[in-house]
Each structure stands twice: as structure tokens, then as C-alpha cells.
Amino acid sequence: MRNIPHSAIQEAKAILQDAHRIAVLTGAGMSAESGVPTYRDAQTGLWEKYSPEQLATREAMSNQPELVWSWILHQARVMRSVQPHEGHKALGRWQKQLDANGGALEIVTQNIDDLHERAGAEVLAHLHGTTFTFRCFECDAPSDYVLEDATEEQLEARPELDQMVLEEPPACHSCSHGFIRPDIVMFGELLPQQAMDDALEAVRTADVALVVGTSNIVQPAASLPIAASAAGAKVIEVNPNVTPLTEDVDVYINGTARNVLPELH
Ligand code: APR
């Protein structure tokens, strides 16, 4: 296959065929070939003027609720409209096979989309939350707000932030003075403790950590491959670009999630 280093694939397969427990750690690159722009590769268009670090914060949502809500909604609509690719599907099949043989393939993702689930895989931990459930920005009460499918027009709009048609965040029905926000982890907020505990347990008990499509710079997610290695797991990285982790992994596969993952299983 074009551009995939076969020797690295063979090396990875040799390691994976003896593995009973695999922890798969995914980032935005996992969803890129489905059509969700990654964070750090996409500092153009929608992202040119504002970075996620500026907009996905409590402070920004408090100061400019309509702007942040509309931006989040646009992202969620894009994520809802795209489909899982062959890499997601390969993980789903692989997980079922290992399950049936008494092993485990545990997926820990930084992604707030649901592409793994829609490809038939179970996700152990969404470290940065999920964009399809909501709670109150003030009182934290869960909301029953349901995200409607986007119209073609909304999806094609790909607006610049300063030209975006702004929508008001819906009011909270519990406290009546707050508005709702998605269950994502904003910058400066703590990760959900259970998700982080589950992720740590998964990497500490894994024979192999397979790290796919993350720049490995956002903590604490970036510490997970290191924890896996310290506990004795082999670490395999799949990414078309090197990251700060690359020089420490056992096998680096220079390729994309959609091309490489079906080759590994
Ligand atoms: N297949 C695999 N990897 C890819 C692909 C692909 N098709 N396309 C891009 N990549 C890689 C890039 O080379 C990069 O290393 O995916 C990585 C994406 O990096 P980021 O955009 O930084 O995404 P991620 O590591 O998930 O970011 C972590 O930062 O902004 C926050 O909360 C947000 O969860 C996100 C976190």
C-alpha cells in the first residue's frame, strides 16, 4: 500500500499477535479521514482567528455564550454528519475478536465525537467528554437537550466565526437562570476522574499500547503511553507526523489511521 512502511507494519504485527490486552489511545487524527478537522492541523478557516484554547473555556462561554455555543454546535453538527472509516471499523472487529478469546481491546479517546461507537466499538473512556450530551453551565444538572441533525445548508456553511449566525444556548430547566453546555472538558477544567482512572488501569494492564492520531502534547492524556511503557507494555504509534512520543516508542508507523489499522488486525 502506498506510503505505509511495510517493515514497521510487520514489526507491529509481530508484537500484536502475542498481545491479549491492547490499550488503543486515540486523538483527533483518528477522526480526520472521516472529515473532522484535527485541532492543531486546522488553524485556518474557522480556526484562523480563535483557537480552541481561547473558545473552549468557561471564561469564554461566560463572556460570549452565543458565540461559544454556536461554535460548539457547528462542530457537533459536523461530527454528527460524518461516518466512521475503515480504521474505526477494524478496531470494532478486533475488539470483538479479542473479547471472544478472553482478551481485551480497550479504547481510550480524547475525541468528543462518537465515531468509534458508530463503528461498533465500545469506548472505555472519553477523556475529554462527549459533545452529544449536555448539562447546565451553572448548576451542572443534566439536560435532555437533543442535538437535531444539521441541514445541508448548516453543514456547508463552514462559517467564519465573525460571520456565523449566532444561536442562543437553551436555558436550563432545573435552575432556570443557567444555560446549557455540552459534556466536554473545556480548557482549564479537570478531566472526569472515572475516565482517567479507567484509562490508567487500561494502560497499566495492557501488553501493548497502540497510540493513534494524537499530537501527544495535551496532558494528562499524553502521559498515558509513558505510563503504559513504564508498566511494561510495548508502545506502537500510528501517525503521519512524528510527535514528542515518537523517539520513545517501540514501533513508529508513518501512516494514517484509515490505512494502517486494517493492516494491523
Ligand atoms: N491518521 C492518524 N493521525 C493523523 C491523521 C490521520 N489521518 N491526520 C492527522 N494526524 C495526526 C497529526 O499528525 C497530529 O499528530 O493527529 C494528530 C492530531 O493532533 P491534535 O490536533 O493536537 O489532536 P489531539 O492530540 O487529539 O489533541 C488533544 O487537544 O485541543 C485539544 O481537547 C482537544 O482532544 C484535543 C486535545
PDB file of C-alpha atoms and ligand atoms in Angstrom:
ATOM      1  CA  MET A   1       0.000   0.000   0.000  1.00  0.00           C
ATOM      2  CA  ARG A   2       1.209   3.475  -0.890  1.00  0.00           C
ATOM      3  CA  ASN A   3       3.284   5.258   1.745  1.00  0.00           C
ATOM      4  CA  ILE A   4       2.987   2.670   4.506  1.00  0.00           C
ATOM      5  CA  PRO A   5       6.354   1.310   5.637  1.00  0.00           C
ATOM      6  CA  HIS A   6       5.884  -2.465   5.456  1.00  0.00           C
ATOM      7  CA  SER A   7       8.733  -3.303   7.788  1.00  0.00           C
ATOM      8  CA  ALA A   8       7.125  -1.234  10.558  1.00  0.00           C
ATOM      9  CA  ILE A   9       3.773  -2.919   9.926  1.00  0.00           C
ATOM     10  CA  GLN A  10       5.416  -6.351  10.141  1.00  0.00           C
ATOM     11  CA  GLU A  11       7.222  -5.414  13.340  1.00  0.00           C
ATOM     12  CA  ALA A  12       3.975  -4.145  14.872  1.00  0.00           C
ATOM     13  CA  LYS A  13       2.070  -7.261  13.817  1.00  0.00           C
ATOM     14  CA  ALA A  14       4.680  -9.488  15.403  1.00  0.00           C
ATOM     15  CA  ILE A  15       4.175  -7.660  18.701  1.00  0.00           C
ATOM     16  CA  LEU A  16       0.382  -7.546  18.418  1.00  0.00           C
ATOM     17  CA  GLN A  17      -0.114 -11.203  17.626  1.00  0.00           C
ATOM     18  CA  ASP A  18       1.087 -12.164  21.115  1.00  0.00           C
ATOM     19  CA  ALA A  19      -0.932  -9.458  22.872  1.00  0.00           C
ATOM     20  CA  HIS A  20      -4.024 -10.339  24.899  1.00  0.00           C
ATOM     21  CA  ARG A  21      -4.706  -6.880  26.218  1.00  0.00           C
ATOM     22  CA  ILE A  22      -4.366  -3.890  23.941  1.00  0.00           C
ATOM     23  CA  ALA A  23      -4.997  -0.296  25.000  1.00  0.00           C
ATOM     24  CA  VAL A  24      -5.797   1.895  21.999  1.00  0.00           C
ATOM     25  CA  LEU A  25      -5.261   5.596  22.674  1.00  0.00           C
ATOM     26  CA  THR A  26      -6.839   7.805  20.020  1.00  0.00           C
ATOM     27  CA  GLY A  27      -6.769  11.510  19.240  1.00  0.00           C
ATOM     28  CA  ALA A  28      -8.135  13.860  16.612  1.00  0.00           C
ATOM     29  CA  GLY A  29      -6.127  12.173  13.811  1.00  0.00           C
ATOM     30  CA  MET A  30      -8.346   9.106  14.266  1.00  0.00           C
ATOM     31  CA  SER A  31     -11.343  11.116  13.032  1.00  0.00           C
ATOM     32  CA  ALA A  32      -9.507  13.204  10.416  1.00  0.00           C
ATOM     33  CA  GLU A  33     -10.187  10.867   7.488  1.00  0.00           C
ATOM     34  CA  SER A  34     -13.880  10.859   8.383  1.00  0.00           C
ATOM     35  CA  GLY A  35     -13.873  14.606   7.804  1.00  0.00           C
ATOM     36  CA  VAL A  36     -13.456  16.073  11.298  1.00  0.00           C
ATOM     37  CA  PRO A  37     -10.610  18.600  11.228  1.00  0.00           C
ATOM     38  CA  THR A  38      -7.894  17.992  13.815  1.00  0.00           C
ATOM     39  CA  TYR A  39      -7.106  20.737  16.313  1.00  0.00           C
ATOM     40  CA  ARG A  40      -3.515  21.520  15.544  1.00  0.00           C
ATOM     41  CA  ASP A  41      -3.609  20.857  11.778  1.00  0.00           C
ATOM     42  CA  ALA A  42      -6.556  23.154  11.269  1.00  0.00           C
ATOM     43  CA  GLN A  43      -5.529  26.640  12.218  1.00  0.00           C
ATOM     44  CA  THR A  44      -7.284  28.013   9.139  1.00  0.00           C
ATOM     45  CA  GLY A  45     -10.850  28.962   8.254  1.00  0.00           C
ATOM     46  CA  LEU A  46     -12.982  28.538  11.330  1.00  0.00           C
ATOM     47  CA  TRP A  47      -9.888  28.355  13.486  1.00  0.00           C
ATOM     48  CA  GLU A  48      -7.913  31.213  11.992  1.00  0.00           C
ATOM     49  CA  LYS A  49      -8.973  33.867  14.456  1.00  0.00           C
ATOM     50  CA  TYR A  50      -9.723  31.828  17.555  1.00  0.00           C
ATOM     51  CA  SER A  51      -8.044  28.695  18.792  1.00  0.00           C
ATOM     52  CA  PRO A  52      -9.917  26.000  20.748  1.00  0.00           C
ATOM     53  CA  GLU A  53      -7.821  27.094  23.737  1.00  0.00           C
ATOM     54  CA  GLN A  54      -9.477  30.516  23.519  1.00  0.00           C
ATOM     55  CA  LEU A  55     -13.041  29.431  22.829  1.00  0.00           C
ATOM     56  CA  ALA A  56     -13.474  26.184  24.744  1.00  0.00           C
ATOM     57  CA  THR A  57     -13.092  27.758  28.163  1.00  0.00           C
ATOM     58  CA  ARG A  58     -15.550  28.596  30.939  1.00  0.00           C
ATOM     59  CA  GLU A  59     -14.467  32.197  30.738  1.00  0.00           C
ATOM     60  CA  ALA A  60     -15.230  32.469  27.013  1.00  0.00           C
ATOM     61  CA  MET A  61     -18.586  30.743  27.443  1.00  0.00           C
ATOM     62  CA  SER A  62     -19.450  33.045  30.299  1.00  0.00           C
ATOM     63  CA  ASN A  63     -18.458  36.210  28.394  1.00  0.00           C
ATOM     64  CA  GLN A  64     -19.719  35.252  24.940  1.00  0.00           C
ATOM     65  CA  PRO A  65     -22.231  32.430  25.439  1.00  0.00           C
ATOM     66  CA  GLU A  66     -23.821  32.785  21.995  1.00  0.00           C
ATOM     67  CA  LEU A  67     -20.502  32.721  20.144  1.00  0.00           C
ATOM     68  CA  VAL A  68     -19.160  29.707  22.052  1.00  0.00           C
ATOM     69  CA  TRP A  69     -22.461  27.801  21.879  1.00  0.00           C
ATOM     70  CA  SER A  70     -22.792  28.414  18.120  1.00  0.00           C
ATOM     71  CA  TRP A  71     -19.200  27.335  17.522  1.00  0.00           C
ATOM     72  CA  ILE A  72     -19.657  24.182  19.597  1.00  0.00           C
ATOM     73  CA  LEU A  73     -22.948  23.440  17.860  1.00  0.00           C
ATOM     74  CA  HIS A  74     -21.326  23.778  14.451  1.00  0.00           C
ATOM     75  CA  GLN A  75     -18.584  21.331  15.426  1.00  0.00           C
ATOM     76  CA  ALA A  76     -21.114  18.882  16.850  1.00  0.00           C
ATOM     77  CA  ARG A  77     -23.182  19.036  13.666  1.00  0.00           C
ATOM     78  CA  VAL A  78     -20.114  18.296  11.543  1.00  0.00           C
ATOM     79  CA  MET A  79     -19.216  15.349  13.801  1.00  0.00           C
ATOM     80  CA  ARG A  80     -22.775  14.038  13.612  1.00  0.00           C
ATOM     81  CA  SER A  81     -22.829  14.235   9.817  1.00  0.00           C
ATOM     82  CA  VAL A  82     -19.642  12.262   9.091  1.00  0.00           C
ATOM     83  CA  GLN A  83     -19.152   8.482   9.034  1.00  0.00           C
ATOM     84  CA  PRO A  84     -16.638   6.134  10.657  1.00  0.00           C
ATOM     85  CA  HIS A  85     -13.906   4.878   8.298  1.00  0.00           C
ATOM     86  CA  GLU A  86     -12.189   1.512   7.801  1.00  0.00           C
ATOM     87  CA  GLY A  87      -9.809   2.183  10.704  1.00  0.00           C
ATOM     88  CA  HIS A  88     -12.675   2.652  13.164  1.00  0.00           C
ATOM     89  CA  LYS A  89     -14.345  -0.484  11.812  1.00  0.00           C
ATOM     90  CA  ALA A  90     -11.136  -2.525  12.117  1.00  0.00           C
ATOM     91  CA  LEU A  91     -10.917  -1.594  15.812  1.00  0.00           C
ATOM     92  CA  GLY A  92     -14.547  -2.675  16.314  1.00  0.00           C
ATOM     93  CA  ARG A  93     -13.907  -6.110  14.767  1.00  0.00           C
ATOM     94  CA  TRP A  94     -10.621  -6.536  16.617  1.00  0.00           C
ATOM     95  CA  GLN A  95     -12.266  -5.686  19.947  1.00  0.00           C
ATOM     96  CA  LYS A  96     -14.987  -8.301  19.450  1.00  0.00           C
ATOM     97  CA  GLN A  97     -12.438 -10.929  18.479  1.00  0.00           C
ATOM     98  CA  LEU A  98     -10.203 -10.313  21.495  1.00  0.00           C
ATOM     99  CA  ASP A  99     -13.279 -10.248  23.777  1.00  0.00           C
ATOM    100  CA  ALA A 100     -14.374 -13.622  22.452  1.00  0.00           C
ATOM    101  CA  ASN A 101     -10.905 -15.051  23.177  1.00  0.00           C
ATOM    102  CA  GLY A 102     -10.749 -13.758  26.749  1.00  0.00           C
ATOM    103  CA  GLY A 103      -8.566 -10.777  25.923  1.00  0.00           C
ATOM    104  CA  ALA A 104      -9.458  -7.118  25.657  1.00  0.00           C
ATOM    105  CA  LEU A 105      -9.030  -4.139  23.381  1.00  0.00           C
ATOM    106  CA  GLU A 106      -9.783  -1.062  25.431  1.00  0.00           C
ATOM    107  CA  ILE A 107     -10.279   2.253  23.670  1.00  0.00           C
ATOM    108  CA  VAL A 108      -9.356   5.471  25.414  1.00  0.00           C
ATOM    109  CA  THR A 109     -10.061   8.519  23.303  1.00  0.00           C
ATOM    110  CA  GLN A 110      -9.514  12.251  23.548  1.00  0.00           C
ATOM    111  CA  ASN A 111     -12.166  12.695  20.877  1.00  0.00           C
ATOM    112  CA  ILE A 112     -15.556  14.144  21.712  1.00  0.00           C
ATOM    113  CA  ASP A 113     -17.239  12.535  18.685  1.00  0.00           C
ATOM    114  CA  ASP A 114     -18.901   9.110  18.636  1.00  0.00           C
ATOM    115  CA  LEU A 115     -17.204   7.588  15.584  1.00  0.00           C
ATOM    116  CA  HIS A 116     -15.740   4.609  17.487  1.00  0.00           C
ATOM    117  CA  GLU A 117     -19.177   3.717  18.845  1.00  0.00           C
ATOM    118  CA  ARG A 118     -20.848   4.110  15.452  1.00  0.00           C
ATOM    119  CA  ALA A 119     -18.248   1.672  14.040  1.00  0.00           C
ATOM    120  CA  GLY A 120     -19.403  -0.941  16.564  1.00  0.00           C
ATOM    121  CA  ALA A 121     -16.673  -0.476  19.179  1.00  0.00           C
ATOM    122  CA  GLU A 122     -17.119   0.187  22.877  1.00  0.00           C
ATOM    123  CA  VAL A 123     -15.165   3.107  24.291  1.00  0.00           C
ATOM    124  CA  LEU A 124     -13.778   2.625  27.789  1.00  0.00           C
ATOM    125  CA  ALA A 125     -13.021   6.290  28.402  1.00  0.00           C
ATOM    126  CA  HIS A 126     -13.849   9.564  26.673  1.00  0.00           C
ATOM    127  CA  LEU A 127     -11.138  11.577  28.421  1.00  0.00           C
ATOM    128  CA  HIS A 128     -12.360  14.926  27.100  1.00  0.00           C
ATOM    129  CA  GLY A 129     -16.074  14.130  27.357  1.00  0.00           C
ATOM    130  CA  THR A 130     -18.610  13.934  24.580  1.00  0.00           C
ATOM    131  CA  THR A 131     -20.312  16.596  22.535  1.00  0.00           C
ATOM    132  CA  PHE A 132     -23.714  14.919  22.252  1.00  0.00           C
ATOM    133  CA  THR A 133     -24.915  15.138  25.849  1.00  0.00           C
ATOM    134  CA  PHE A 134     -25.490  18.350  27.780  1.00  0.00           C
ATOM    135  CA  ARG A 135     -25.671  19.803  31.265  1.00  0.00           C
ATOM    136  CA  CYS A 136     -26.229  23.183  32.875  1.00  0.00           C
ATOM    137  CA  PHE A 137     -23.329  25.623  32.738  1.00  0.00           C
ATOM    138  CA  GLU A 138     -24.283  26.926  36.203  1.00  0.00           C
ATOM    139  CA  CYS A 139     -25.860  24.144  38.279  1.00  0.00           C
ATOM    140  CA  ASP A 140     -24.478  21.113  36.400  1.00  0.00           C
ATOM    141  CA  ALA A 141     -27.895  19.410  36.212  1.00  0.00           C
ATOM    142  CA  PRO A 142     -28.087  17.027  33.248  1.00  0.00           C
ATOM    143  CA  SER A 143     -30.132  18.342  30.329  1.00  0.00           C
ATOM    144  CA  ASP A 144     -32.390  16.385  27.990  1.00  0.00           C
ATOM    145  CA  TYR A 145     -31.473  18.690  25.089  1.00  0.00           C
ATOM    146  CA  VAL A 146     -31.186  16.661  21.899  1.00  0.00           C
ATOM    147  CA  LEU A 147     -28.984  17.850  19.078  1.00  0.00           C
ATOM    148  CA  GLU A 148     -31.005  17.872  15.876  1.00  0.00           C
ATOM    149  CA  ASP A 149     -29.410  16.746  12.623  1.00  0.00           C
ATOM    150  CA  ALA A 150     -27.965  19.646  10.719  1.00  0.00           C
ATOM    151  CA  THR A 151     -29.460  20.839   7.472  1.00  0.00           C
ATOM    152  CA  GLU A 152     -27.307  20.681   4.319  1.00  0.00           C
ATOM    153  CA  GLU A 153     -27.115  24.451   4.454  1.00  0.00           C
ATOM    154  CA  GLN A 154     -25.784  24.479   8.020  1.00  0.00           C
ATOM    155  CA  LEU A 155     -23.164  21.887   7.161  1.00  0.00           C
ATOM    156  CA  GLU A 156     -21.992  23.562   4.008  1.00  0.00           C
ATOM    157  CA  ALA A 157     -21.825  26.948   5.687  1.00  0.00           C
ATOM    158  CA  ARG A 158     -18.382  26.304   7.333  1.00  0.00           C
ATOM    159  CA  PRO A 159     -18.623  29.872   8.600  1.00  0.00           C
ATOM    160  CA  GLU A 160     -16.001  32.285   9.697  1.00  0.00           C
ATOM    161  CA  LEU A 161     -16.661  32.928  13.348  1.00  0.00           C
ATOM    162  CA  ASP A 162     -17.313  36.605  12.872  1.00  0.00           C
ATOM    163  CA  GLN A 163     -19.918  35.866  10.184  1.00  0.00           C
ATOM    164  CA  MET A 164     -21.596  32.977  11.957  1.00  0.00           C
ATOM    165  CA  VAL A 165     -25.331  33.189  12.599  1.00  0.00           C
ATOM    166  CA  LEU A 166     -25.368  33.125  16.379  1.00  0.00           C
ATOM    167  CA  GLU A 167     -27.764  30.947  18.327  1.00  0.00           C
ATOM    168  CA  GLU A 168     -28.581  31.340  21.997  1.00  0.00           C
ATOM    169  CA  PRO A 169     -27.751  28.417  24.254  1.00  0.00           C
ATOM    170  CA  PRO A 170     -31.009  26.865  25.527  1.00  0.00           C
ATOM    171  CA  ALA A 171     -31.991  27.630  29.131  1.00  0.00           C
ATOM    172  CA  CYS A 172     -31.523  25.080  31.897  1.00  0.00           C
ATOM    173  CA  HIS A 173     -34.840  23.646  33.087  1.00  0.00           C
ATOM    174  CA  SER A 174     -33.520  22.859  36.570  1.00  0.00           C
ATOM    175  CA  CYS A 175     -32.172  26.154  37.856  1.00  0.00           C
ATOM    176  CA  SER A 176     -33.866  28.419  35.295  1.00  0.00           C
ATOM    177  CA  HIS A 177     -31.076  31.021  35.337  1.00  0.00           C
ATOM    178  CA  GLY A 178     -28.319  28.971  33.674  1.00  0.00           C
ATOM    179  CA  PHE A 179     -27.917  27.855  30.068  1.00  0.00           C
ATOM    180  CA  ILE A 180     -26.711  24.500  28.829  1.00  0.00           C
ATOM    181  CA  ARG A 181     -23.307  23.385  27.616  1.00  0.00           C
ATOM    182  CA  PRO A 182     -22.050  20.088  26.181  1.00  0.00           C
ATOM    183  CA  ASP A 183     -20.424  17.452  28.381  1.00  0.00           C
ATOM    184  CA  ILE A 184     -16.967  18.259  27.050  1.00  0.00           C
ATOM    185  CA  VAL A 185     -13.911  19.081  29.110  1.00  0.00           C
ATOM    186  CA  MET A 186     -13.100  22.731  28.489  1.00  0.00           C
ATOM    187  CA  PHE A 187      -9.548  24.050  28.803  1.00  0.00           C
ATOM    188  CA  GLY A 188      -8.744  24.612  32.451  1.00  0.00           C
ATOM    189  CA  GLU A 189     -11.304  22.043  33.641  1.00  0.00           C
ATOM    190  CA  LEU A 190     -10.449  18.742  35.255  1.00  0.00           C
ATOM    191  CA  LEU A 191     -10.871  15.508  33.344  1.00  0.00           C
ATOM    192  CA  PRO A 192     -13.665  13.183  34.509  1.00  0.00           C
ATOM    193  CA  GLN A 193     -11.990  11.210  37.305  1.00  0.00           C
ATOM    194  CA  GLN A 194     -13.584   7.870  36.406  1.00  0.00           C
ATOM    195  CA  ALA A 195     -12.443   8.153  32.785  1.00  0.00           C
ATOM    196  CA  MET A 196      -8.877   8.926  33.849  1.00  0.00           C
ATOM    197  CA  ASP A 197      -8.842   6.067  36.402  1.00  0.00           C
ATOM    198  CA  ASP A 198     -10.159   3.632  33.777  1.00  0.00           C
ATOM    199  CA  ALA A 199      -7.591   4.847  31.264  1.00  0.00           C
ATOM    200  CA  LEU A 200      -4.713   4.413  33.709  1.00  0.00           C
ATOM    201  CA  GLU A 201      -5.900   0.931  34.614  1.00  0.00           C
ATOM    202  CA  ALA A 202      -6.139   0.031  30.917  1.00  0.00           C
ATOM    203  CA  VAL A 203      -2.590   1.142  30.100  1.00  0.00           C
ATOM    204  CA  ARG A 204      -1.095  -0.413  33.231  1.00  0.00           C
ATOM    205  CA  THR A 205      -2.596  -3.816  32.436  1.00  0.00           C
ATOM    206  CA  ALA A 206      -2.008  -3.703  28.674  1.00  0.00           C
ATOM    207  CA  ASP A 207       0.531  -5.789  26.777  1.00  0.00           C
ATOM    208  CA  VAL A 208       0.548  -3.170  24.041  1.00  0.00           C
ATOM    209  CA  ALA A 209      -0.465   0.481  23.855  1.00  0.00           C
ATOM    210  CA  LEU A 210      -1.432   1.498  20.314  1.00  0.00           C
ATOM    211  CA  VAL A 211      -1.325   5.289  20.051  1.00  0.00           C
ATOM    212  CA  VAL A 212      -3.229   6.636  17.038  1.00  0.00           C
ATOM    213  CA  GLY A 213      -3.574  10.171  15.727  1.00  0.00           C
ATOM    214  CA  THR A 214      -2.630  12.304  18.684  1.00  0.00           C
ATOM    215  CA  SER A 215      -0.008  15.030  18.870  1.00  0.00           C
ATOM    216  CA  ASN A 216       0.825  13.813  22.388  1.00  0.00           C
ATOM    217  CA  ILE A 217       1.112  17.298  23.769  1.00  0.00           C
ATOM    218  CA  VAL A 218      -2.079  17.760  25.793  1.00  0.00           C
ATOM    219  CA  GLN A 219      -1.835  16.484  29.350  1.00  0.00           C
ATOM    220  CA  PRO A 220      -2.762  14.294  31.099  1.00  0.00           C
ATOM    221  CA  ALA A 221      -3.642  12.192  28.017  1.00  0.00           C
ATOM    222  CA  ALA A 222      -0.046  12.488  26.783  1.00  0.00           C
ATOM    223  CA  SER A 223       1.195  10.749  29.931  1.00  0.00           C
ATOM    224  CA  LEU A 224      -0.727   7.535  29.191  1.00  0.00           C
ATOM    225  CA  PRO A 225       1.703   5.980  26.675  1.00  0.00           C
ATOM    226  CA  ILE A 226       4.547   6.730  29.119  1.00  0.00           C
ATOM    227  CA  ALA A 227       2.595   5.016  31.930  1.00  0.00           C
ATOM    228  CA  ALA A 228       1.993   2.034  29.627  1.00  0.00           C
ATOM    229  CA  SER A 229       5.669   1.736  28.819  1.00  0.00           C
ATOM    230  CA  ALA A 230       6.672   2.108  32.486  1.00  0.00           C
ATOM    231  CA  ALA A 231       4.324  -0.781  33.323  1.00  0.00           C
ATOM    232  CA  GLY A 232       5.984  -2.993  30.709  1.00  0.00           C
ATOM    233  CA  ALA A 233       3.764  -2.556  27.657  1.00  0.00           C
ATOM    234  CA  LYS A 234       5.151  -2.187  24.160  1.00  0.00           C
ATOM    235  CA  VAL A 235       4.142   1.091  22.546  1.00  0.00           C
ATOM    236  CA  ILE A 236       3.222   1.387  18.866  1.00  0.00           C
ATOM    237  CA  GLU A 237       2.454   4.774  17.336  1.00  0.00           C
ATOM    238  CA  VAL A 238       0.439   5.397  14.160  1.00  0.00           C
ATOM    239  CA  ASN A 239       0.723   8.949  12.876  1.00  0.00           C
ATOM    240  CA  PRO A 240       1.721  10.550   9.550  1.00  0.00           C
ATOM    241  CA  ASN A 241       3.818  13.024  11.553  1.00  0.00           C
ATOM    242  CA  VAL A 242       6.312  12.494  14.339  1.00  0.00           C
ATOM    243  CA  THR A 243       5.347  13.652  17.821  1.00  0.00           C
ATOM    244  CA  PRO A 244       7.229  14.173  21.099  1.00  0.00           C
ATOM    245  CA  LEU A 245       6.466  10.499  21.849  1.00  0.00           C
ATOM    246  CA  THR A 246       7.902   9.049  18.642  1.00  0.00           C
ATOM    247  CA  GLU A 247      11.524   8.668  19.730  1.00  0.00           C
ATOM    248  CA  ASP A 248      10.452   6.595  22.747  1.00  0.00           C
ATOM    249  CA  VAL A 249       8.079   4.135  21.064  1.00  0.00           C
ATOM    250  CA  ASP A 250       8.895   0.533  20.168  1.00  0.00           C
ATOM    251  CA  VAL A 251       7.436   0.851  16.675  1.00  0.00           C
ATOM    252  CA  TYR A 252       6.518   4.017  14.798  1.00  0.00           C
ATOM    253  CA  ILE A 253       4.290   3.568  11.756  1.00  0.00           C
ATOM    254  CA  ASN A 254       4.329   6.584   9.494  1.00  0.00           C
ATOM    255  CA  GLY A 255       0.794   6.337   8.106  1.00  0.00           C
ATOM    256  CA  THR A 256      -2.817   7.255   8.659  1.00  0.00           C
ATOM    257  CA  ALA A 257      -5.420   5.597  10.853  1.00  0.00           C
ATOM    258  CA  ARG A 258      -7.617   4.542   7.958  1.00  0.00           C
ATOM    259  CA  ASN A 259      -4.743   2.966   6.020  1.00  0.00           C
ATOM    260  CA  VAL A 260      -2.802   1.387   8.849  1.00  0.00           C
ATOM    261  CA  LEU A 261      -5.337  -0.014  11.332  1.00  0.00           C
ATOM    262  CA  PRO A 262      -6.944  -2.507   8.914  1.00  0.00           C
ATOM    263  CA  GLU A 263      -3.413  -3.749   8.121  1.00  0.00           C
ATOM    264  CA  LEU A 264      -2.626  -4.451  11.769  1.00  0.00           C
ATOM    265  CA  HIS A 265      -5.543  -6.702  12.503  1.00  0.00           C
TER     266      HIS A 265
HETATM  267  N1  APR B   1      -4.258   9.408  10.901  1.00  0.00           N
HETATM  268  C1  APR B   1      -3.500   9.437  12.040  1.00  0.00           C
HETATM  269  N2  APR B   1      -3.017  10.565  12.587  1.00  0.00           N
HETATM  270  C2  APR B   1      -3.306  11.731  11.976  1.00  0.00           C
HETATM  271  C3  APR B   1      -4.082  11.799  10.795  1.00  0.00           C
HETATM  272  C4  APR B   1      -4.561  10.570  10.259  1.00  0.00           C
HETATM  273  N3  APR B   1      -5.304  10.551   9.150  1.00  0.00           N
HETATM  274  N4  APR B   1      -4.197  13.096  10.433  1.00  0.00           N
HETATM  275  C5  APR B   1      -3.528  13.816  11.346  1.00  0.00           C
HETATM  276  N5  APR B   1      -2.995  13.000  12.275  1.00  0.00           N
HETATM  277  C6  APR B   1      -2.236  13.355  13.474  1.00  0.00           C
HETATM  278  C7  APR B   1      -1.453  14.645  13.384  1.00  0.00           C
HETATM  279  O1  APR B   1      -0.167  14.408  12.816  1.00  0.00           O
HETATM  280  C8  APR B   1      -1.358  15.061  14.842  1.00  0.00           C
HETATM  281  O2  APR B   1      -0.220  14.480  15.458  1.00  0.00           O
HETATM  282  O3  APR B   1      -3.171  13.560  14.506  1.00  0.00           O
HETATM  283  C9  APR B   1      -2.623  14.460  15.456  1.00  0.00           C
HETATM  284  C10 APR B   1      -3.687  15.460  15.804  1.00  0.00           C
HETATM  285  O4  APR B   1      -3.210  16.266  16.831  1.00  0.00           O
HETATM  286  P1  APR B   1      -4.143  17.309  17.570  1.00  0.00           P
HETATM  287  O5  APR B   1      -4.901  18.102  16.583  1.00  0.00           O
HETATM  288  O6  APR B   1      -3.278  18.016  18.548  1.00  0.00           O
HETATM  289  O7  APR B   1      -5.213  16.369  18.314  1.00  0.00           O
HETATM  290  P2  APR B   1      -5.119  15.662  19.728  1.00  0.00           P
HETATM  291  O8  APR B   1      -3.770  15.142  20.009  1.00  0.00           O
HETATM  292  O9  APR B   1      -6.277  14.741  19.797  1.00  0.00           O
HETATM  293  O10 APR B   1      -5.404  16.914  20.655  1.00  0.00           O
HETATM  294  C11 APR B   1      -5.578  16.721  22.003  1.00  0.00           C
HETATM  295  O11 APR B   1      -6.225  18.994  22.315  1.00  0.00           O
HETATM  296  O12 APR B   1      -7.389  20.851  21.550  1.00  0.00           O
HETATM  297  C12 APR B   1      -7.386  19.782  22.416  1.00  0.00           C
HETATM  298  O13 APR B   1      -9.149  18.831  23.574  1.00  0.00           O
HETATM  299  C13 APR B   1      -8.576  18.885  22.311  1.00  0.00           C
HETATM  300  O14 APR B   1      -8.738  16.498  22.497  1.00  0.00           O
HETATM  301  C14 APR B   1      -7.973  17.559  21.937  1.00  0.00           C
HETATM  302  C15 APR B   1      -6.613  17.663  22.538  1.00  0.00           C
END
